[in-house]
Tab-separated table of C-alpha atoms and ligand atoms in Angstrom:
chain	number	residue	atom	x	y	z
A	1	MET	CA	51.601	180.214	155.512
A	2	LYS	CA	54.646	178.258	157.833
A	3	ILE	CA	53.577	176.808	160.025
A	4	ALA	CA	55.277	174.710	163.318
A	5	VAL	CA	52.992	172.220	164.841
A	6	ILE	CA	55.042	171.724	168.410
A	7	GLY	CA	53.668	167.657	169.781
A	8	THR	CA	53.316	165.837	167.310
A	9	GLY	CA	50.737	163.429	168.702
A	10	TYR	CA	46.611	162.448	167.218
A	11	VAL	CA	46.233	166.001	167.560
A	12	GLY	CA	49.568	167.819	166.567
A	13	LEU	CA	50.113	165.168	163.774
A	14	VAL	CA	46.409	165.849	162.066
A	15	THR	CA	46.872	168.786	162.083
A	16	GLY	CA	49.885	169.923	161.094
A	17	THR	CA	49.139	167.167	158.316
A	18	CYS	CA	45.931	168.390	156.950
A	19	LEU	CA	47.415	172.601	157.129
A	20	ALA	CA	49.870	171.263	154.898
A	21	ASP	CA	47.496	169.766	152.364
A	22	THR	CA	45.771	173.396	152.048
A	23	GLY	CA	49.563	174.439	150.946
A	24	ASN	CA	50.572	175.557	153.815
A	25	GLU	CA	54.377	174.696	155.107
A	26	VAL	CA	54.228	172.652	157.941
A	27	THR	CA	57.369	171.468	160.460
A	28	CYS	CA	56.189	168.959	163.549
A	29	VAL	CA	58.100	169.340	165.888
A	30	ASP	CA	58.460	166.351	169.197
A	31	VAL	CA	60.514	165.782	171.550
A	32	ASP	CA	60.044	161.926	171.017
A	33	LYS	CA	62.850	160.976	168.248
A	34	ALA	CA	61.998	157.556	167.628
A	35	LYS	CA	58.327	159.124	166.713
A	36	ILE	CA	59.953	161.832	164.104
A	37	GLU	CA	62.626	159.554	162.417
A	38	MET	CA	59.081	156.846	161.747
A	39	LEU	CA	57.336	160.197	160.709
A	40	SER	CA	60.316	161.746	158.402
A	41	LYS	CA	60.326	158.082	156.951
A	42	GLY	CA	56.902	157.911	155.704
A	43	GLU	CA	56.006	156.327	158.656
A	44	MET	CA	52.674	155.938	161.047
A	45	PRO	CA	53.801	155.787	165.113
A	46	ILE	CA	49.513	155.298	165.340
A	47	TYR	CA	46.866	154.063	163.985
A	48	GLU	CA	44.111	156.824	162.086
A	49	PRO	CA	42.606	156.055	158.842
A	50	HIS	CA	43.551	157.567	155.664
A	51	LEU	CA	46.177	159.489	157.690
A	52	ASP	CA	49.260	157.414	155.503
A	53	ASN	CA	48.612	158.604	152.681
A	54	LEU	CA	48.063	162.160	153.506
A	55	VAL	CA	51.085	162.384	155.627
A	56	ASN	CA	53.231	160.442	152.810
A	57	ARG	CA	51.572	162.930	149.790
A	58	ASN	CA	52.639	166.476	151.593
A	59	ILE	CA	56.208	164.418	152.411
A	60	ARG	CA	56.437	164.465	148.656
A	61	GLN	CA	55.400	167.894	147.690
A	62	ASN	CA	57.946	169.543	150.362
A	63	ARG	CA	55.519	171.427	152.228
A	64	LEU	CA	55.356	168.746	155.309
A	65	PHE	CA	58.569	168.460	157.314
A	66	PHE	CA	59.343	166.192	161.034
A	67	SER	CA	61.699	167.963	163.479
A	68	ILE	CA	63.265	167.756	167.247
A	69	ASP	CA	64.371	171.341	166.569
A	70	LEU	CA	62.025	173.181	168.258
A	71	ASN	CA	64.502	176.033	167.685
A	72	LYS	CA	64.463	175.321	163.788
A	73	ALA	CA	60.925	174.945	163.280
A	74	VAL	CA	60.229	177.931	165.686
A	75	HIS	CA	62.333	180.533	163.345
A	76	ASN	CA	60.861	179.327	160.650
A	77	ALA	CA	57.354	179.810	161.304
A	78	GLN	CA	54.635	182.477	161.722
A	79	LEU	CA	52.188	180.658	163.130
A	80	ILE	CA	53.221	178.038	166.348
A	81	PHE	CA	50.234	175.257	167.072
A	82	LEU	CA	50.550	173.857	170.137
A	83	ALA	CA	49.260	170.452	170.497
A	84	LEU	CA	50.907	169.131	173.819
A	85	PRO	CA	49.426	166.639	176.213
A	86	THR	CA	47.495	167.601	179.281
A	87	PRO	CA	47.243	164.778	181.319
A	88	PRO	CA	45.137	164.307	184.740
A	89	GLY	CA	47.298	165.904	187.801
A	90	GLU	CA	47.022	163.567	190.489
A	91	ASP	CA	43.822	165.774	191.934
A	92	GLY	CA	42.347	165.546	188.777
A	93	SER	CA	43.004	169.167	186.904
A	94	ALA	CA	45.093	169.073	183.460
A	95	ASP	CA	48.891	169.832	184.321
A	96	LEU	CA	49.862	172.216	182.276
A	97	SER	CA	53.657	171.625	182.882
A	98	TYR	CA	54.073	171.092	178.964
A	99	VAL	CA	52.225	173.697	177.698
A	100	LEU	CA	53.932	176.109	179.849
A	101	GLY	CA	57.013	174.466	179.653
A	102	VAL	CA	57.164	174.870	175.808
A	103	ALA	CA	55.836	177.939	176.559
A	104	LYS	CA	59.201	179.673	178.406
A	105	GLU	CA	60.974	178.349	176.194
A	106	LEU	CA	59.509	179.621	172.869
A	107	GLY	CA	60.085	183.018	175.022
A	108	LYS	CA	63.982	182.884	174.263
A	109	ILE	CA	63.286	181.887	170.807
A	110	ILE	CA	61.186	184.051	169.472
A	111	ASN	CA	62.246	187.296	167.715
A	112	GLU	CA	59.615	188.369	165.658
A	113	TYR	CA	56.133	188.791	165.867
A	114	LYS	CA	54.203	185.061	165.851
A	115	VAL	CA	50.741	183.864	167.048
A	116	ILE	CA	51.106	181.077	169.639
A	117	ILE	CA	48.073	178.634	168.679
A	118	ASN	CA	46.986	176.679	172.256
A	119	LYS	CA	45.425	173.753	170.340
A	120	SER	CA	45.367	171.622	173.037
A	121	THR	CA	42.601	171.050	175.634
A	122	VAL	CA	42.592	173.576	178.471
A	123	PRO	CA	40.937	175.012	181.441
A	124	VAL	CA	40.111	178.036	181.467
A	125	GLY	CA	42.547	180.888	182.374
A	126	THR	CA	45.478	179.196	180.631
A	127	ALA	CA	45.767	181.866	177.283
A	128	GLU	CA	46.717	184.277	180.077
A	129	LYS	CA	49.462	181.540	181.279
A	130	VAL	CA	51.040	180.862	178.506
A	131	THR	CA	51.231	184.696	177.995
A	132	ALA	CA	52.796	185.086	181.063
A	133	ALA	CA	54.781	182.542	180.890
A	134	ILE	CA	56.412	183.598	177.346
A	135	CYS	CA	56.679	187.053	178.651
A	136	GLU	CA	59.230	186.027	181.036
A	137	ASN	CA	61.880	185.460	178.539
A	138	ALA	CA	60.256	187.211	174.961
A	139	SER	CA	60.905	191.200	174.050
A	140	VAL	CA	58.993	190.938	170.752
A	141	ASP	CA	54.986	191.471	170.046
A	142	PHE	CA	52.909	188.291	170.195
A	143	ASP	CA	49.459	186.606	170.747
A	144	VAL	CA	48.088	183.732	171.987
A	145	VAL	CA	45.545	182.577	170.429
A	146	SER	CA	43.094	179.357	172.243
A	147	ASN	CA	41.354	177.416	168.858
A	148	PRO	CA	40.505	174.060	170.490
A	149	GLU	CA	40.469	170.779	168.935
A	150	PHE	CA	37.545	168.715	168.307
A	151	LEU	CA	38.699	166.124	165.772
A	152	ARG	CA	37.324	162.457	166.700
A	153	GLU	CA	39.911	159.648	166.537
A	154	GLY	CA	38.811	157.398	163.856
A	155	PHE	CA	37.395	160.100	161.937
A	156	ALA	CA	40.023	162.847	162.623
A	157	ILE	CA	40.834	163.366	159.072
A	158	ASP	CA	36.846	164.559	157.901
A	159	ASP	CA	36.901	166.439	161.707
A	160	PHE	CA	39.565	168.454	160.765
A	161	LYS	CA	38.766	169.336	156.771
A	162	LYS	CA	35.398	169.630	157.690
A	163	PRO	CA	34.640	170.660	161.024
A	164	TYR	CA	31.304	171.579	162.503
A	165	ARG	CA	32.696	174.827	163.259
A	166	VAL	CA	36.106	176.936	164.365
A	167	VAL	CA	36.119	178.162	167.755
A	168	ILE	CA	38.930	181.301	167.860
A	169	GLY	CA	39.529	182.781	170.943
A	170	THR	CA	41.416	185.560	170.521
A	171	ARG	CA	41.190	189.786	171.402
A	172	SER	CA	43.665	190.778	168.354
A	173	GLU	CA	42.480	191.628	165.294
A	174	LYS	CA	45.990	190.935	163.582
A	175	ALA	CA	45.831	187.051	164.653
A	176	GLN	CA	42.267	187.106	164.458
A	177	GLN	CA	42.754	187.632	160.527
A	178	LEU	CA	45.469	185.145	160.571
A	179	MET	CA	43.171	183.015	161.779
A	180	GLU	CA	40.897	183.393	159.679
A	181	GLU	CA	42.931	182.864	156.285
A	182	LEU	CA	44.470	180.059	157.600
A	183	TYR	CA	40.743	178.160	158.292
A	184	GLN	CA	39.429	179.679	154.857
A	185	PRO	CA	39.731	176.468	153.054
A	186	PHE	CA	38.209	174.782	155.755
A	187	VAL	CA	34.831	176.325	155.984
A	188	ARG	CA	34.611	176.655	152.556
A	189	GLN	CA	30.697	174.676	152.836
A	190	GLY	CA	29.533	177.235	155.731
A	191	ASN	CA	30.277	176.056	159.201
A	192	PRO	CA	31.019	179.207	160.962
A	193	ILE	CA	34.559	180.282	162.001
A	194	MET	CA	33.924	181.777	165.247
A	195	ILE	CA	35.715	184.263	167.048
A	196	MET	CA	35.688	184.737	170.744
A	197	ASP	CA	37.212	185.525	173.932
A	198	GLU	CA	39.864	183.787	175.118
A	199	LYS	CA	38.068	182.059	177.921
A	200	SER	CA	35.196	181.579	176.359
A	201	ALA	CA	36.885	179.426	173.586
A	202	GLU	CA	38.771	177.198	176.507
A	203	LEU	CA	35.291	176.750	178.218
A	204	THR	CA	34.237	175.831	174.560
A	205	LYS	CA	36.245	172.790	174.172
A	206	TYR	CA	34.919	171.323	177.904
A	207	ALA	CA	31.739	172.360	177.672
A	208	ALA	CA	31.602	170.100	174.497
A	209	ASN	CA	33.190	167.205	175.604
A	210	SER	CA	31.168	167.056	178.627
A	211	PHE	CA	27.875	167.820	177.442
A	212	LEU	CA	28.538	164.592	174.607
A	213	ALA	CA	29.831	162.650	178.317
A	214	THR	CA	26.502	163.217	180.127
A	215	LYS	CA	24.755	162.321	176.800
A	216	ILE	CA	26.253	159.087	176.714
A	217	THR	CA	25.740	158.347	180.862
A	218	PHE	CA	22.313	159.332	180.681
A	219	MET	CA	21.502	156.522	177.992
A	220	ASN	CA	23.903	154.059	179.804
A	221	GLU	CA	21.460	154.758	183.038
A	222	ILE	CA	17.920	154.614	180.988
A	223	ALA	CA	19.563	151.192	179.613
A	224	ASN	CA	20.108	149.553	182.676
A	225	TYR	CA	16.530	150.850	183.760
A	226	CYS	CA	15.418	149.342	180.828
A	227	GLU	CA	16.377	145.993	181.904
A	228	LEU	CA	15.132	146.264	185.238
A	229	ILE	CA	11.956	146.591	183.818
A	230	GLY	CA	11.764	144.785	180.705
A	231	ALA	CA	11.391	147.135	178.171
A	232	ASP	CA	13.875	147.285	175.123
A	233	VAL	CA	16.384	150.587	175.145
A	234	ASP	CA	16.900	150.321	171.553
A	235	LYS	CA	13.344	151.086	170.740
A	236	VAL	CA	13.866	154.424	173.644
A	237	ARG	CA	16.610	155.587	172.214
A	238	ARG	CA	14.785	155.453	168.085
A	239	GLY	CA	11.553	156.929	169.995
A	240	ILE	CA	13.754	159.867	171.365
A	241	GLY	CA	16.316	160.549	168.938
A	242	THR	CA	14.109	161.114	165.919
A	243	ASP	CA	13.067	164.345	167.824
A	244	ASN	CA	15.442	167.194	166.971
A	245	ARG	CA	16.405	168.946	170.231
A	246	ILE	CA	17.557	165.302	171.384
A	247	GLY	CA	19.187	164.287	168.353
A	248	LYS	CA	20.055	160.562	166.884
A	249	SER	CA	24.013	160.388	168.232
A	250	PHE	CA	25.469	159.670	170.839
A	251	LEU	CA	22.304	157.850	172.453
A	252	TYR	CA	23.455	154.234	172.018
A	253	PRO	CA	24.417	152.624	175.082
A	254	GLY	CA	27.709	151.046	176.569
A	255	ILE	CA	30.285	150.458	178.923
A	256	GLY	CA	30.610	154.032	179.590
A	257	TYR	CA	32.935	156.138	177.839
A	258	GLY	CA	36.836	155.971	178.134
A	259	GLY	CA	39.504	157.523	175.617
A	260	SER	CA	42.311	160.020	176.018
A	261	CYS	CA	39.890	162.849	175.917
A	262	PHE	CA	36.434	162.761	177.534
A	263	PRO	CA	37.029	161.126	181.166
A	264	LYS	CA	39.965	163.781	181.642
A	265	ASP	CA	37.934	166.975	180.470
A	266	VAL	CA	35.035	165.355	182.582
A	267	ASN	CA	37.359	165.675	185.396
A	268	ALA	CA	39.175	168.726	184.806
A	269	LEU	CA	35.511	170.740	184.916
A	270	LYS	CA	34.601	169.438	188.112
A	271	LYS	CA	38.406	170.491	189.457
A	272	ALA	CA	38.108	173.670	188.281
A	273	GLY	CA	34.940	174.229	188.900
A	274	ASN	CA	35.833	173.468	192.469
A	275	ASP	CA	38.850	175.864	192.654
A	276	VAL	CA	36.614	178.672	192.020
A	277	GLY	CA	34.054	177.422	194.984
A	278	PHE	CA	31.285	175.754	192.293
A	279	ASN	CA	30.221	172.640	192.271
A	280	PHE	CA	29.134	171.214	189.255
A	281	ASN	CA	26.782	168.039	190.453
A	282	ILE	CA	25.703	166.727	187.492
A	283	ILE	CA	29.458	166.468	186.138
A	284	ASN	CA	29.940	164.757	189.445
A	285	ALA	CA	27.273	161.714	188.816
A	286	VAL	CA	27.973	161.399	185.636
A	287	MET	CA	31.293	160.806	186.453
A	288	GLU	CA	30.596	158.738	189.072
A	289	VAL	CA	27.687	156.675	186.944
A	290	ASN	CA	30.392	156.179	184.402
A	291	HIS	CA	32.627	154.590	186.537
A	292	LYS	CA	30.352	151.444	187.624
A	293	GLN	CA	29.541	151.434	183.729
A	294	LYS	CA	32.560	150.125	182.779
A	295	THR	CA	32.780	146.829	184.836
A	296	ILE	CA	29.081	146.155	184.442
A	297	LEU	CA	29.834	143.902	181.579
A	298	VAL	CA	31.947	141.627	184.455
A	299	ASP	CA	28.966	142.212	186.866
A	300	LYS	CA	26.857	140.370	184.338
A	301	VAL	CA	29.437	137.455	183.935
A	302	LYS	CA	29.470	137.614	187.677
A	303	ALA	CA	25.717	137.015	188.137
A	304	TYR	CA	25.723	134.128	185.760
A	305	PHE	CA	29.143	132.248	186.439
A	306	GLY	CA	29.410	133.639	190.333
A	307	ASP	CA	32.102	135.948	191.930
A	308	ASP	CA	35.088	133.248	191.634
A	309	LEU	CA	35.861	132.374	187.824
A	310	LYS	CA	39.100	130.284	188.832
A	311	GLY	CA	39.216	127.985	185.881
A	312	LEU	CA	37.132	129.576	183.434
A	313	LYS	CA	38.431	131.205	180.032
A	314	PHE	CA	36.765	134.119	178.736
A	315	ALA	CA	37.750	135.977	175.366
A	316	LEU	CA	37.609	140.087	175.245
A	317	TRP	CA	36.857	141.014	171.855
A	318	GLY	CA	37.896	144.695	171.274
A	319	LEU	CA	40.673	147.107	173.425
A	320	ALA	CA	40.662	150.281	172.102
A	321	PHE	CA	37.849	151.899	173.938
A	322	LYS	CA	36.032	152.591	170.507
A	323	PRO	CA	36.605	151.671	166.988
A	324	GLU	CA	39.253	152.798	164.195
A	325	THR	CA	41.836	153.550	166.629
A	326	ASP	CA	44.221	151.834	168.126
A	327	ASP	CA	43.948	154.248	171.103
A	328	ILE	CA	43.465	152.252	174.517
A	329	ARG	CA	43.359	155.420	177.228
A	330	GLU	CA	40.855	154.672	179.779
A	331	ALA	CA	38.822	152.491	177.598
A	332	PRO	CA	36.640	149.847	179.668
A	333	SER	CA	38.693	146.601	178.073
A	334	ILE	CA	41.979	147.862	180.539
A	335	TYR	CA	38.916	147.916	183.687
A	336	MET	CA	37.332	144.818	182.594
A	337	ILE	CA	40.539	142.988	182.367
A	338	LYS	CA	42.065	144.181	185.789
A	339	GLU	CA	38.570	142.846	187.198
A	340	LEU	CA	38.323	139.568	185.655
A	341	ILE	CA	41.399	138.452	186.115
A	342	SER	CA	41.399	139.789	189.964
A	343	ILE	CA	38.715	137.268	190.438
A	344	GLY	CA	40.817	134.821	188.937
A	345	ALA	CA	39.679	134.522	185.304
A	346	ASN	CA	42.122	133.786	181.988
A	347	ILE	CA	41.447	135.972	179.486
A	348	VAL	CA	41.825	136.240	175.257
A	349	VAL	CA	41.839	138.923	173.682
A	350	TYR	CA	41.208	140.010	170.538
A	351	ASP	CA	41.616	143.835	168.703
A	352	PRO	CA	42.492	144.279	164.876
A	353	GLU	CA	44.973	147.503	166.211
A	354	ALA	CA	45.455	147.660	170.156
A	355	ILE	CA	46.860	144.556	170.874
A	356	THR	CA	50.452	146.019	171.412
A	357	ASN	CA	49.298	148.940	173.694
A	358	ILE	CA	47.500	146.753	175.907
A	359	ARG	CA	50.895	143.983	175.954
A	360	ASN	CA	52.728	146.890	177.179
A	361	ILE	CA	50.340	147.148	180.280
A	362	PHE	CA	49.737	143.722	180.957
A	363	GLY	CA	52.108	141.505	179.360
A	364	ASP	CA	51.355	137.814	179.846
A	365	LYS	CA	49.093	137.930	182.691
A	366	ILE	CA	46.644	137.451	179.261
A	367	THR	CA	46.956	135.756	175.700
A	368	TYR	CA	47.044	137.799	172.454
A	369	ALA	CA	44.783	136.061	169.772
A	370	LEU	CA	45.376	136.518	165.724
A	371	ASP	CA	41.998	137.081	165.111
A	372	GLY	CA	38.618	136.882	166.618
A	373	TYR	CA	37.760	133.449	166.135
A	374	GLY	CA	41.171	132.501	167.596
A	375	ALA	CA	40.091	134.266	170.801
A	376	LEU	CA	37.523	131.892	171.137
A	377	GLU	CA	38.872	128.302	171.027
A	378	ASN	CA	37.374	126.889	173.969
A	379	VAL	CA	36.280	129.619	176.013
A	380	ASP	CA	33.480	130.062	178.210
A	381	ALA	CA	32.272	133.058	177.041
A	382	LEU	CA	32.611	135.957	174.963
A	383	LEU	CA	32.646	139.432	175.990
A	384	ILE	CA	32.827	142.558	173.384
A	385	ALA	CA	33.973	145.793	174.596
A	386	THR	CA	34.611	147.753	171.356
A	387	GLU	CA	31.980	147.757	168.186
A	388	TRP	CA	34.896	147.831	165.381
A	389	SER	CA	32.914	146.490	162.130
A	390	ALA	CA	34.541	143.396	161.749
A	391	PHE	CA	32.695	141.696	164.769
A	392	ARG	CA	29.533	143.097	163.349
A	393	ASN	CA	28.974	139.907	161.062
A	394	PRO	CA	30.636	136.934	162.727
A	395	ASP	CA	30.132	133.315	161.119
A	396	PHE	CA	28.522	132.386	164.887
A	397	ASN	CA	27.853	128.691	163.513
A	398	TYR	CA	32.097	128.715	163.647
A	399	MET	CA	31.695	130.501	166.428
A	400	GLU	CA	29.716	128.300	168.534
A	401	SER	CA	31.832	125.291	167.396
A	402	LYS	CA	34.689	126.975	168.889
A	403	MET	CA	33.372	128.008	171.808
A	404	LYS	CA	33.005	125.563	175.081
A	405	LEU	CA	29.410	127.497	176.283
A	406	PRO	CA	27.849	129.481	173.897
A	407	ILE	CA	27.379	132.539	175.518
A	408	ILE	CA	28.032	136.021	174.383
A	409	PHE	CA	28.078	139.637	177.188
A	410	ASP	CA	28.128	142.036	174.270
A	411	GLY	CA	28.603	145.916	175.749
A	412	ARG	CA	27.992	147.550	172.148
A	413	ASN	CA	24.876	146.224	171.194
A	414	LEU	CA	26.529	144.758	167.773
A	415	TYR	CA	23.438	142.437	167.108
A	416	GLU	CA	19.998	142.048	167.112
A	417	ILE	CA	17.792	140.757	169.423
A	418	ASN	CA	15.387	139.055	166.879
A	419	ALA	CA	18.530	137.600	164.504
A	420	MET	CA	20.059	135.943	168.377
A	421	GLU	CA	16.558	134.793	168.915
A	422	LYS	CA	17.031	131.691	166.274
A	423	ARG	CA	20.837	131.717	167.142
A	424	PRO	CA	21.755	128.802	169.576
A	425	PHE	CA	23.596	131.566	172.395
A	426	TYR	CA	22.720	132.776	175.751
A	427	TYR	CA	23.077	136.490	174.713
A	428	GLN	CA	23.143	139.661	177.066
A	429	SER	CA	23.561	143.125	175.960
A	430	ILE	CA	23.052	146.422	177.373
A	431	GLY	CA	18.952	147.278	177.996
A	432	ARG	CA	17.720	144.447	175.943
A	433	ARG	CA	16.097	141.168	176.977
A	434	THR	CA	18.780	138.681	177.746
A	435	VAL	CA	18.159	135.948	175.002
A	436	ASN	CA	18.727	131.999	176.136
A	437	ASN	CA	18.614	129.780	174.115
A	438	ILE	CA	20.904	126.927	175.681
A	439	ASN	CA	20.421	124.484	178.455
A	440	ASN	CA	22.073	124.478	181.592
B	1	NAD	P1	49.266	162.520	172.171
B	1	NAD	O1	49.862	162.242	173.494
B	1	NAD	O2	48.706	161.369	171.473
B	1	NAD	O3	50.590	163.814	171.532
B	1	NAD	C1	51.283	164.253	172.378
B	1	NAD	C2	52.600	164.841	171.488
B	1	NAD	O4	53.518	165.883	172.282
B	1	NAD	C3	53.477	163.438	172.111
B	1	NAD	O5	54.150	162.851	170.713
B	1	NAD	C4	54.390	163.851	173.232
B	1	NAD	O6	55.572	163.273	172.575
B	1	NAD	C5	54.780	165.281	172.429
B	1	NAD	N1	55.718	166.296	173.408
B	1	NAD	C6	55.552	166.105	174.690
B	1	NAD	N2	55.954	167.004	175.016
B	1	NAD	C7	56.591	167.526	174.668
B	1	NAD	C8	57.708	169.036	174.276
B	1	NAD	N3	58.247	169.706	175.389
B	1	NAD	N4	57.900	169.318	172.961
B	1	NAD	C9	57.309	169.039	171.721
B	1	NAD	N5	56.488	167.600	171.678
B	1	NAD	C10	56.232	167.076	172.813
B	1	NAD	O7	48.303	164.218	172.181
B	1	NAD	P2	47.211	163.347	171.897
B	1	NAD	O8	45.586	163.439	171.624
B	1	NAD	O9	47.536	164.955	170.155
B	1	NAD	O10	46.566	165.358	172.688
B	1	NAD	C11	46.663	166.725	172.555
B	1	NAD	C12	46.399	167.904	172.925
B	1	NAD	O11	45.225	167.986	172.414
B	1	NAD	C13	45.516	167.200	174.709
B	1	NAD	O12	45.469	168.812	175.400
B	1	NAD	C14	44.337	166.751	174.319
B	1	NAD	O13	43.295	166.970	175.106
B	1	NAD	C15	43.634	167.727	172.590
B	1	NAD	N6	42.983	166.987	172.123
B	1	NAD	C16	42.885	165.805	171.847
B	1	NAD	C17	41.912	164.742	171.387
B	1	NAD	C18	42.522	163.755	170.812
B	1	NAD	O14	41.258	162.963	170.087
B	1	NAD	N7	43.847	163.156	170.731
B	1	NAD	C19	40.915	165.198	170.633
B	1	NAD	C20	40.475	167.148	170.623
B	1	NAD	C21	41.585	167.477	171.793
């Protein structure tokens, strides 16, 4: 099939590449000229494991193209995916201006039947709005399909190629048939393609993300409570996770969810509810708890060193909102750095992929290390904000030799408590007992 993907970010690039990889001819369009130039040369504008090889293979085999020419890409395609940003507006609702702006343009361009497929995360009713926006100028038949995307950054290729399910919101038989044909190669292992109405499809995405955010937040509250009463959240996690009704995933406590999706989608669902006079009590609580959790490690630092951190130096390992990505949108690290700077701390940061993005925000207000150990030179403590694998088995002796004080505040529970008991460190994590093997 001939496909255009409008918006070549995390979702658009992965979608376009994976669809090209199953034999379709795909043109990925973006307004960002520099990004399109890079991609046309096979260079990656984002870090996503295995994407590089897949993009280059499909470029070489003449199935994947990159362009800033919306007109041409749309004319050539029968299926047009929208993978555009839907950032939070000032009131927290999803900003649909990118999606509706492109929809209006499409109305002017299309001159024969096309299927416009919305992959962006959008509130209920957006398919209707997109249809109306296209109709303003279009005089040919078309269908608008809601096809929310569930991929996770860091596992995007695998998630796209082997999805738990494909959700397709449409009431058009013609569009349904085309979509089922397109997705058949990705559900060969038996995972379902679910056909539903557009509104249910749109809400499925918000419900999924809000549920997962709730699960994380629930566990973070249990962890905070564990600390007060002397229980161990690792044991509680295992104790509940073996129950199939609960499941093992998303039970790891930490310093709150971040990223480009959960915070904005949870907020947008709350706002969408408010718009029709519905109050999502659970969502309100999730947002409030998560906000506090993002700086809980700084609270621990303050409890140890006091409220004024002038003259003290801290290393921060991990800046991305999660491992295997360079994405720092809504990352706890940003909140932590801001808070630490505001109370006088000097900060040296390290992340395997996200330093450039953080430098764009903080410039010379903080220092950047070339590797994890380099960040530890003469620091009063190390804080850990992202669970990169490279942080899991460090040389603790070497760390101790570099640090002024061997103190670790671990926001991701990277190290076993029993192992830390044998090391000459002060070690605080989330929802577990504090290890204090230093004299101070
Ligand atoms: P992104 O910011 O990485 O990419 C969006 C791209 O659209 C950018 O490259 C931007 O330049 C381009 N763009 C903006 N206006 C344009 C226009 N008029 N024409 C062409 N291109 C234009 O965003 P993303 O992370 O890929 O997210 C896209 C959507 O998918 C959002 O609604 C998001 O919520 C949703 N989503 C994201 C993820 C994720 O993990 N990132 C997962 C599932 C769903």
